[in-house]
Amino acid sequence: MSGKPLKTRLSLSLAVLLSSSLTLGQAQADSLEINLTLPEITTGQYHRPYTAVWVEDAKGQSVRTLSLWVMQEGEGYKWLKDIRRWWRKAGRDDMNFVDAIASATRPAGKYPISWDLKDDQGGQVANGKYTLLVEVVREHGGRDLVRHKFQLDGKPFKAEIAPTIETGTISLQYLVE
């Protein structure tokens, strides 16, 4: 055993235990886990889609943009307005915001997206009614806007959104810790 008195060892052990518990508590915060699938589309002229994933409140106001996948080089930003609803609700008024959240377009595949239940300013959202929106637009291709209403009320849930031409299956899971 260590040469430290029992009281000191117990105090250190308790401090380590509390520290671990606090860290685990932070890692287990409530979240909405989204799995978005972009399907393989075999057409002559395929371009990776511009994709926006965001949440609106019951009044239709943008709460949080979770993902924005666009071509960032050259004239890529000029096509942002083609992601029509997201552009009108969240994008057109603040290009610094767009620069901060945008990332490259994605090929066909499955993509996990996690929402920590905070708004775009970093504040915790209240319980209530919300809508998940996924807008996918391809140059020389289609456009799909998928909506799914849900309730944040402390009760966990799972949901699955049927595939469209531009999206595969989208699944949601509200995790409550």
CSV table of C-alpha atoms in Angstrom, one decimal:
chain,number,residue,atom,x,y,z
A,1,MET,CA,0.0,0.0,0.0
A,2,SER,CA,0.9,3.6,-0.4
A,3,GLY,CA,2.7,5.5,2.4
A,4,LYS,CA,-0.2,8.1,2.4
A,5,PRO,CA,-2.7,8.1,5.2
A,6,LEU,CA,-6.0,6.2,4.6
A,7,LYS,CA,-8.0,9.5,4.7
A,8,THR,CA,-5.8,11.1,2.0
A,9,ARG,CA,-6.1,7.9,-0.2
A,10,LEU,CA,-9.9,7.9,0.2
A,11,SER,CA,-10.1,11.6,-0.6
A,12,LEU,CA,-8.1,11.1,-3.8
A,13,SER,CA,-10.1,8.1,-4.8
A,14,LEU,CA,-13.4,10.0,-4.2
A,15,ALA,CA,-12.0,13.0,-6.3
A,16,VAL,CA,-11.1,10.6,-9.2
A,17,LEU,CA,-14.5,8.9,-9.0
A,18,LEU,CA,-16.4,12.3,-9.0
A,19,SER,CA,-14.3,13.5,-11.8
A,20,SER,CA,-15.1,10.4,-13.9
A,21,SER,CA,-18.8,10.7,-13.1
A,22,LEU,CA,-18.9,14.3,-14.2
A,23,THR,CA,-17.1,13.5,-17.5
A,24,LEU,CA,-19.5,10.6,-18.1
A,25,GLY,CA,-22.4,12.8,-17.4
A,26,GLN,CA,-21.3,15.4,-20.0
A,27,ALA,CA,-20.8,12.7,-22.6
A,28,GLN,CA,-24.3,11.3,-22.0
A,29,ALA,CA,-26.3,14.5,-22.7
A,30,ASP,CA,-29.6,14.3,-24.6
A,31,SER,CA,-29.2,14.2,-28.4
A,32,LEU,CA,-30.9,13.6,-31.7
A,33,GLU,CA,-29.0,11.1,-33.7
A,34,ILE,CA,-29.7,11.2,-37.5
A,35,ASN,CA,-28.5,8.7,-40.1
A,36,LEU,CA,-28.8,10.1,-43.6
A,37,THR,CA,-28.3,8.0,-46.7
A,38,LEU,CA,-27.5,9.5,-50.1
A,39,PRO,CA,-28.3,6.8,-52.7
A,40,GLU,CA,-26.2,5.7,-55.6
A,41,ILE,CA,-27.7,7.4,-58.6
A,42,THR,CA,-26.6,6.1,-62.0
A,43,THR,CA,-27.2,8.8,-64.6
A,44,GLY,CA,-25.1,10.0,-67.4
A,45,GLN,CA,-24.2,13.3,-65.7
A,46,TYR,CA,-24.1,12.9,-62.0
A,47,HIS,CA,-22.9,15.6,-59.6
A,48,ARG,CA,-22.7,15.2,-55.9
A,49,PRO,CA,-25.7,16.9,-54.3
A,50,TYR,CA,-25.8,20.1,-52.3
A,51,THR,CA,-27.3,19.0,-49.0
A,52,ALA,CA,-28.7,20.9,-46.0
A,53,VAL,CA,-29.9,19.3,-42.8
A,54,TRP,CA,-31.5,21.6,-40.2
A,55,VAL,CA,-34.1,21.9,-37.5
A,56,GLU,CA,-37.0,24.4,-37.4
A,57,ASP,CA,-39.3,25.2,-34.5
A,58,ALA,CA,-43.1,25.0,-34.5
A,59,LYS,CA,-43.2,28.5,-36.1
A,60,GLY,CA,-41.0,27.5,-39.0
A,61,GLN,CA,-38.0,29.5,-37.7
A,62,SER,CA,-34.6,27.9,-38.2
A,63,VAL,CA,-33.2,26.7,-34.9
A,64,ARG,CA,-30.0,24.9,-36.0
A,65,THR,CA,-28.2,24.0,-39.2
A,66,LEU,CA,-26.7,20.6,-38.5
A,67,SER,CA,-25.0,20.0,-41.9
A,68,LEU,CA,-24.4,22.0,-45.0
A,69,TRP,CA,-22.5,20.1,-47.8
A,70,VAL,CA,-21.7,22.3,-50.8
A,71,MET,CA,-18.9,22.8,-53.4
A,72,GLN,CA,-16.7,25.3,-51.6
A,73,GLU,CA,-14.3,26.1,-54.5
A,74,GLY,CA,-14.7,28.5,-57.4
A,75,GLU,CA,-18.3,29.5,-57.9
A,76,GLY,CA,-19.8,26.8,-55.6
A,77,TYR,CA,-21.5,29.3,-53.3
A,78,LYS,CA,-23.5,30.9,-56.1
A,79,TRP,CA,-25.6,27.7,-56.2
A,80,LEU,CA,-26.5,27.9,-52.5
A,81,LYS,CA,-29.8,29.5,-53.4
A,82,ASP,CA,-30.8,26.3,-55.1
A,83,ILE,CA,-31.1,24.8,-51.6
A,84,ARG,CA,-34.2,27.0,-51.5
A,85,ARG,CA,-35.9,26.5,-48.2
A,86,TRP,CA,-32.6,26.4,-46.2
A,87,TRP,CA,-31.3,29.4,-48.1
A,88,ARG,CA,-34.4,31.5,-47.3
A,89,LYS,CA,-34.6,30.4,-43.6
A,90,ALA,CA,-31.0,30.3,-42.5
A,91,GLY,CA,-28.4,31.0,-45.2
A,92,ARG,CA,-28.8,34.2,-47.2
A,93,ASP,CA,-28.5,36.7,-44.4
A,94,ASP,CA,-25.0,35.7,-43.1
A,95,MET,CA,-22.3,34.4,-45.4
A,96,ASN,CA,-19.9,34.3,-42.4
A,97,PHE,CA,-22.3,31.7,-40.9
A,98,VAL,CA,-22.3,29.8,-44.1
A,99,ASP,CA,-18.5,29.8,-44.3
A,100,ALA,CA,-18.4,28.5,-40.7
A,101,ILE,CA,-20.7,25.5,-41.1
A,102,ALA,CA,-20.2,24.5,-44.8
A,103,SER,CA,-18.2,21.4,-45.7
A,104,ALA,CA,-17.6,19.5,-49.0
A,105,THR,CA,-20.3,17.7,-50.9
A,106,ARG,CA,-20.5,13.9,-50.2
A,107,PRO,CA,-20.7,10.9,-52.5
A,108,ALA,CA,-23.4,8.3,-52.1
A,109,GLY,CA,-23.2,6.7,-48.7
A,110,LYS,CA,-24.5,6.7,-45.1
A,111,TYR,CA,-23.7,9.7,-42.9
A,112,PRO,CA,-24.3,10.0,-39.1
A,113,ILE,CA,-25.3,13.5,-37.9
A,114,SER,CA,-25.7,14.4,-34.3
A,115,TRP,CA,-27.7,17.3,-32.8
A,116,ASP,CA,-26.8,18.2,-29.2
A,117,LEU,CA,-30.1,20.0,-28.9
A,118,LYS,CA,-28.5,23.5,-29.0
A,119,ASP,CA,-29.5,26.3,-31.3
A,120,ASP,CA,-27.1,28.1,-33.8
A,121,GLN,CA,-26.1,30.5,-31.0
A,122,GLY,CA,-25.2,27.6,-28.6
A,123,GLY,CA,-28.2,27.9,-26.3
A,124,GLN,CA,-30.1,24.8,-25.2
A,125,VAL,CA,-33.4,24.4,-26.9
A,126,ALA,CA,-36.6,24.1,-24.9
A,127,ASN,CA,-38.9,21.1,-25.0
A,128,GLY,CA,-41.5,21.5,-27.7
A,129,LYS,CA,-42.4,20.7,-31.3
A,130,TYR,CA,-39.7,20.8,-34.0
A,131,THR,CA,-39.2,19.7,-37.6
A,132,LEU,CA,-36.2,18.0,-39.1
A,133,LEU,CA,-35.6,19.1,-42.7
A,134,VAL,CA,-33.3,17.6,-45.2
A,135,GLU,CA,-32.9,19.3,-48.6
A,136,VAL,CA,-30.9,17.7,-51.3
A,137,VAL,CA,-30.3,19.3,-54.7
A,138,ARG,CA,-28.2,18.1,-57.6
A,139,GLU,CA,-27.1,20.0,-60.7
A,140,HIS,CA,-28.8,18.5,-63.7
A,141,GLY,CA,-30.7,16.4,-61.3
A,142,GLY,CA,-33.5,16.4,-58.8
A,143,ARG,CA,-34.4,18.2,-55.7
A,144,ASP,CA,-36.0,16.7,-52.6
A,145,LEU,CA,-37.2,18.4,-49.4
A,146,VAL,CA,-37.9,15.9,-46.6
A,147,ARG,CA,-39.7,17.0,-43.4
A,148,HIS,CA,-40.3,15.1,-40.2
A,149,LYS,CA,-42.1,16.6,-37.3
A,150,PHE,CA,-41.1,15.5,-33.8
A,151,GLN,CA,-41.6,16.4,-30.1
A,152,LEU,CA,-38.8,17.0,-27.6
A,153,ASP,CA,-40.4,16.1,-24.3
A,154,GLY,CA,-37.9,14.0,-22.5
A,155,LYS,CA,-39.2,10.8,-23.9
A,156,PRO,CA,-36.9,8.9,-26.2
A,157,PHE,CA,-38.1,7.9,-29.7
A,158,LYS,CA,-37.0,6.4,-33.0
A,159,ALA,CA,-38.4,7.2,-36.4
A,160,GLU,CA,-37.6,6.3,-40.0
A,161,ILE,CA,-38.3,8.5,-43.0
A,162,ALA,CA,-39.0,6.7,-46.3
A,163,PRO,CA,-36.5,7.1,-49.1
A,164,THR,CA,-37.0,9.6,-52.0
A,165,ILE,CA,-35.2,9.8,-55.3
A,166,GLU,CA,-32.4,12.0,-53.9
A,167,THR,CA,-32.3,10.6,-50.3
A,168,GLY,CA,-32.2,7.1,-49.1
A,169,THR,CA,-33.7,6.1,-45.8
A,170,ILE,CA,-33.3,8.6,-43.0
A,171,SER,CA,-33.5,7.4,-39.4
A,172,LEU,CA,-33.8,9.4,-36.2
A,173,GLN,CA,-33.2,8.4,-32.6
A,174,TYR,CA,-33.8,10.8,-29.7
A,175,LEU,CA,-31.6,9.7,-26.9
A,176,VAL,CA,-32.4,10.8,-23.4
A,177,GLU,CA,-29.8,10.3,-20.7
